[in-house]
PDB file of C-alpha atoms in Angstrom:
ATOM      1  CA  MET A  15      19.684 -44.432 -10.697  1.00 48.00           C
ATOM      2  CA  ASN A  16      21.005 -41.099  -9.312  1.00 50.00           C
ATOM      3  CA  ILE A  17      18.944 -39.960  -6.520  1.00 44.00           C
ATOM      4  CA  ARG A  18      19.533 -36.276  -6.693  1.00 45.00           C
ATOM      5  CA  LYS A  19      18.260 -36.664 -10.815  1.00 49.00           C
ATOM      6  CA  LEU A  20      14.953 -37.236  -8.622  1.00 43.00           C
ATOM      7  CA  LEU A  21      15.213 -34.514  -6.248  1.00 42.00           C
ATOM      8  CA  ILE A  22      16.177 -31.826  -8.579  1.00 44.00           C
ATOM      9  CA  PRO A  23      12.480 -31.641 -10.024  1.00 45.00           C
ATOM     10  CA  PHE A  24      11.061 -31.673  -6.634  1.00 40.00           C
ATOM     11  CA  ALA A  25      13.175 -28.639  -5.549  1.00 43.00           C
ATOM     12  CA  LEU A  26      12.472 -26.825  -8.385  1.00 44.00           C
ATOM     13  CA  LEU A  27       8.719 -27.111  -7.433  1.00 43.00           C
ATOM     14  CA  GLY A  28       9.567 -25.631  -4.045  1.00 45.00           C
ATOM     15  CA  LEU A  29      11.425 -22.407  -5.622  1.00 40.00           C
ATOM     16  CA  ALA A  30       8.292 -21.912  -7.860  1.00 40.00           C
ATOM     17  CA  SER A  31       5.887 -21.989  -5.427  1.00 38.00           C
ATOM     18  CA  MET A  32       8.233 -19.260  -3.048  1.00 37.00           C
ATOM     19  CA  PRO A  33       6.376 -15.823  -2.576  1.00 45.00           C
ATOM     20  CA  ALA A  34       8.104 -13.107  -4.115  1.00 55.00           C
ATOM     21  CA  ALA A  35      10.401 -11.025  -2.188  1.00 67.00           C
ATOM     22  CA  ALA A  36       8.574  -8.275  -0.589  1.00 90.00           C
ATOM     23  CA  GLN A  37       8.847  -5.006  -1.117  1.00 96.00           C
ATOM     24  CA  THR A  38       8.574  -1.684   0.472  1.00 98.00           C
ATOM     25  CA  VAL A  39       7.436   1.935   0.109  1.00 98.00           C
ATOM     26  CA  TRP A  40      10.622   3.242  -0.305  1.00 98.00           C
ATOM     27  CA  ASP A  41      11.122   0.789  -3.379  1.00 98.00           C
ATOM     28  CA  GLY A  42       8.931   3.211  -6.010  1.00 98.00           C
ATOM     29  CA  VAL A  43       5.524   1.134  -5.564  1.00 98.00           C
ATOM     30  CA  TYR A  44       3.145   3.960  -7.367  1.00 98.00           C
ATOM     31  CA  THR A  45       3.280   6.014  -9.863  1.00 98.00           C
ATOM     32  CA  ALA A  46       2.929  10.112  -9.666  1.00 98.00           C
ATOM     33  CA  GLU A  47      -0.433   9.913 -11.920  1.00 98.00           C
ATOM     34  CA  GLN A  48      -1.837   7.345  -9.527  1.00 98.00           C
ATOM     35  CA  ALA A  49      -1.024   9.617  -6.534  1.00 98.00           C
ATOM     36  CA  GLU A  50      -2.642  12.481  -8.357  1.00 98.00           C
ATOM     37  CA  ARG A  51      -5.659  10.552  -9.092  1.00 98.00           C
ATOM     38  CA  GLY A  52      -5.867   9.667  -5.312  1.00 98.00           C
ATOM     39  CA  LYS A  53      -5.413  13.207  -4.256  1.00 98.00           C
ATOM     40  CA  ASP A  54      -8.068  14.076  -6.128  1.00 98.00           C
ATOM     41  CA  LEU A  55      -9.970  11.550  -4.181  1.00 98.00           C
ATOM     42  CA  TYR A  56      -8.442  12.591  -0.826  1.00 98.00           C
ATOM     43  CA  LEU A  57      -9.959  16.056  -1.333  1.00 97.00           C
ATOM     44  CA  ALA A  58     -13.422  14.978  -2.972  1.00 96.00           C
ATOM     45  CA  GLU A  59     -14.129  12.322   0.361  1.00 95.00           C
ATOM     46  CA  CYS A  60     -11.179  12.619   2.892  1.00 96.00           C
ATOM     47  CA  VAL A  61     -10.351  16.196   3.489  1.00 95.00           C
ATOM     48  CA  LEU A  62     -13.371  16.719   5.463  1.00 93.00           C
ATOM     49  CA  CYS A  63     -12.338  14.596   8.361  1.00 94.00           C
ATOM     50  CA  HIS A  64      -8.558  13.984   8.008  1.00 96.00           C
ATOM     51  CA  GLY A  65      -8.030  18.227   6.466  1.00 96.00           C
ATOM     52  CA  ALA A  66      -6.314  19.588   3.154  1.00 96.00           C
ATOM     53  CA  THR A  67      -3.014  19.265   4.973  1.00 96.00           C
ATOM     54  CA  LEU A  68      -3.824  15.857   5.915  1.00 97.00           C
ATOM     55  CA  LEU A  69      -2.810  16.547   9.221  1.00 97.00           C
ATOM     56  CA  GLY A  70      -5.595  15.711  10.989  1.00 95.00           C
ATOM     57  CA  ALA A  71      -9.138  17.481  12.082  1.00 90.00           C
ATOM     58  CA  GLU A  72     -11.908  17.171  14.919  1.00 84.00           C
ATOM     59  CA  ASP A  73     -13.132  13.851  13.333  1.00 87.00           C
ATOM     60  CA  GLY A  74      -9.983  12.258  11.954  1.00 93.00           C
ATOM     61  CA  PRO A  75      -5.703  11.909  12.527  1.00 95.00           C
ATOM     62  CA  ALA A  76      -3.620  12.110  10.714  1.00 96.00           C
ATOM     63  CA  VAL A  77      -2.577  10.685   7.499  1.00 98.00           C
ATOM     64  CA  THR A  78       0.962  11.843   7.089  1.00 98.00           C
ATOM     65  CA  GLY A  79       4.409  12.479   8.894  1.00 97.00           C
ATOM     66  CA  ASP A  80       6.084  10.964  11.779  1.00 96.00           C
ATOM     67  CA  GLY A  81       2.850  10.028  14.037  1.00 95.00           C
ATOM     68  CA  PHE A  82       1.098   8.089  10.499  1.00 97.00           C
ATOM     69  CA  ARG A  83       4.651   7.193   9.775  1.00 97.00           C
ATOM     70  CA  ALA A  84       4.892   5.144  13.149  1.00 97.00           C
ATOM     71  CA  ALA A  85       1.298   3.767  13.246  1.00 97.00           C
ATOM     72  CA  TRP A  86       1.752   2.101  10.169  1.00 98.00           C
ATOM     73  CA  ASP A  87       4.982   1.092   9.891  1.00 98.00           C
ATOM     74  CA  GLY A  88       5.657  -2.989   9.914  1.00 98.00           C
ATOM     75  CA  ARG A  89       2.454  -3.420   8.261  1.00 98.00           C
ATOM     76  CA  THR A  90       1.570  -3.448   4.799  1.00 98.00           C
ATOM     77  CA  ALA A  91      -0.284  -1.541   1.749  1.00 98.00           C
ATOM     78  CA  ASP A  92      -3.127  -4.281   1.708  1.00 98.00           C
ATOM     79  CA  GLN A  93      -4.090  -3.493   5.861  1.00 98.00           C
ATOM     80  CA  LEU A  94      -4.544   0.265   4.624  1.00 98.00           C
ATOM     81  CA  VAL A  95      -6.153   0.220   1.636  1.00 98.00           C
ATOM     82  CA  GLU A  96      -8.268  -2.063   3.465  1.00 98.00           C
ATOM     83  CA  ARG A  97      -8.664   0.185   6.166  1.00 97.00           C
ATOM     84  CA  ILE A  98      -9.774   2.878   3.679  1.00 98.00           C
ATOM     85  CA  ARG A  99     -12.565   0.699   1.429  1.00 97.00           C
ATOM     86  CA  THR A 100     -14.101  -0.668   4.637  1.00 97.00           C
ATOM     87  CA  THR A 101     -14.196   2.282   7.325  1.00 96.00           C
ATOM     88  CA  MET A 102     -13.945   5.559   5.018  1.00 94.00           C
ATOM     89  CA  PRO A 103     -15.369   7.884   4.912  1.00 90.00           C
ATOM     90  CA  ALA A 104     -17.290   7.901   8.080  1.00 87.00           C
ATOM     91  CA  ASP A 105     -20.791   8.963   6.822  1.00 88.00           C
ATOM     92  CA  GLY A 106     -20.432   5.744   4.417  1.00 88.00           C
ATOM     93  CA  PRO A 107     -17.935   3.134   4.887  1.00 93.00           C
ATOM     94  CA  GLY A 108     -17.405   1.015   1.976  1.00 93.00           C
ATOM     95  CA  PHE A 109     -18.042   3.658  -0.575  1.00 93.00           C
ATOM     96  CA  LEU A 110     -15.098   3.593  -2.058  1.00 97.00           C
ATOM     97  CA  SER A 111     -13.711   0.642  -4.508  1.00 97.00           C
ATOM     98  CA  ARG A 112     -10.515  -1.344  -3.211  1.00 98.00           C
ATOM     99  CA  SER A 113      -8.802   0.619  -6.649  1.00 98.00           C
ATOM    100  CA  GLN A 114      -9.945   4.166  -5.380  1.00 98.00           C
ATOM    101  CA  SER A 115      -8.682   3.309  -2.456  1.00 98.00           C
ATOM    102  CA  THR A 116      -5.428   1.793  -4.033  1.00 98.00           C
ATOM    103  CA  ASP A 117      -5.166   5.394  -5.794  1.00 98.00           C
ATOM    104  CA  ILE A 118      -5.867   7.277  -1.860  1.00 98.00           C
ATOM    105  CA  THR A 119      -3.051   5.411  -0.530  1.00 98.00           C
ATOM    106  CA  ALA A 120      -0.594   6.073  -3.130  1.00 98.00           C
ATOM    107  CA  TYR A 121      -1.494   9.675  -2.254  1.00 98.00           C
ATOM    108  CA  LEU A 122      -0.573   8.837   1.444  1.00 98.00           C
ATOM    109  CA  PHE A 123       2.833   7.554   0.135  1.00 98.00           C
ATOM    110  CA  SER A 124       3.480  10.745  -2.086  1.00 98.00           C
ATOM    111  CA  ASP A 125       2.727  13.110   0.797  1.00 98.00           C
ATOM    112  CA  ASN A 126       4.722  10.963   3.156  1.00 98.00           C
ATOM    113  CA  ALA A 127       7.621  11.563   0.600  1.00 98.00           C
ATOM    114  CA  PHE A 128       7.738   7.468  -0.250  1.00 98.00           C
ATOM    115  CA  PRO A 129       9.525   7.628  -3.758  1.00 98.00           C
ATOM    116  CA  THR A 130       7.148   7.216  -6.989  1.00 98.00           C
ATOM    117  CA  GLY A 131       7.678   4.321  -9.578  1.00 98.00           C
ATOM    118  CA  GLU A 132       7.500   3.188 -12.902  1.00 98.00           C
ATOM    119  CA  ALA A 133       4.439   1.189 -12.447  1.00 98.00           C
ATOM    120  CA  GLU A 134       1.184   1.752 -10.562  1.00 98.00           C
ATOM    121  CA  MET A 135      -0.077  -0.043  -7.286  1.00 98.00           C
ATOM    122  CA  LYS A 136      -1.966  -2.644  -8.182  1.00 98.00           C
ATOM    123  CA  SER A 137      -5.299  -3.165  -6.079  1.00 98.00           C
ATOM    124  CA  SER A 138      -5.296  -6.644  -5.378  1.00 98.00           C
ATOM    125  CA  LEU A 139      -5.077  -7.529  -2.145  1.00 97.00           C
ATOM    126  CA  ALA A 140      -2.582 -10.343  -3.067  1.00 97.00           C
ATOM    127  CA  THR A 141      -0.281  -7.243  -4.390  1.00 97.00           C
ATOM    128  CA  LEU A 142      -0.667  -4.921  -2.039  1.00 98.00           C
ATOM    129  CA  LYS A 143       0.561  -7.505   0.966  1.00 98.00           C
ATOM    130  CA  LYS A 144       4.072  -7.809  -0.456  1.00 98.00           C
ATOM    131  CA  ILE A 145       4.526  -4.264   0.273  1.00 98.00           C
ATOM    132  CA  VAL A 146       5.588  -3.234   3.346  1.00 98.00           C
ATOM    133  CA  ILE A 147       5.179   0.384   5.194  1.00 98.00           C
ATOM    134  CA  LYS A 148       8.471   1.091   6.697  1.00 98.00           C
ATOM    135  CA  ALA A 149       8.656   4.254   8.566  1.00 97.00           C
ATOM    136  CA  GLU A 150      12.316   5.027   7.860  1.00 96.00           C
ATOM    137  CA  LYS A 151      14.543   3.949   5.164  1.00 94.00           C
ATOM    138  CA  GLU A 152      16.414   0.875   5.789  1.00 86.00           C
TER     139      GLU A 152
END
């Protein structure tokens, strides 16, 4: 019996279990509609600390611009979504659902000029872990 014929099924199993290639925020990982929902949530829940222009206020840092991009460069969307979900708003952490936090993240991506795509960003951690935030397009 040919050893190659025996190894092929195992090789195919190995390929099937490999994780999908990561996306970056430059790949259009959210929709304009999702960002609009996120904007509404941001204005209701985040504006007091982070400001109407997203440039920060007395109680919260900027969530747009070079500083924000540098701070999150190389991190993944799940980290940002979970930061929002578990620590904000400051007067009621954990109030926002993962879905709401994902929509707010879409709004932050939009305001940071990351392009929109044709599919909404899913709120599952497994999906969000595959989206890398890159400060600059490569």
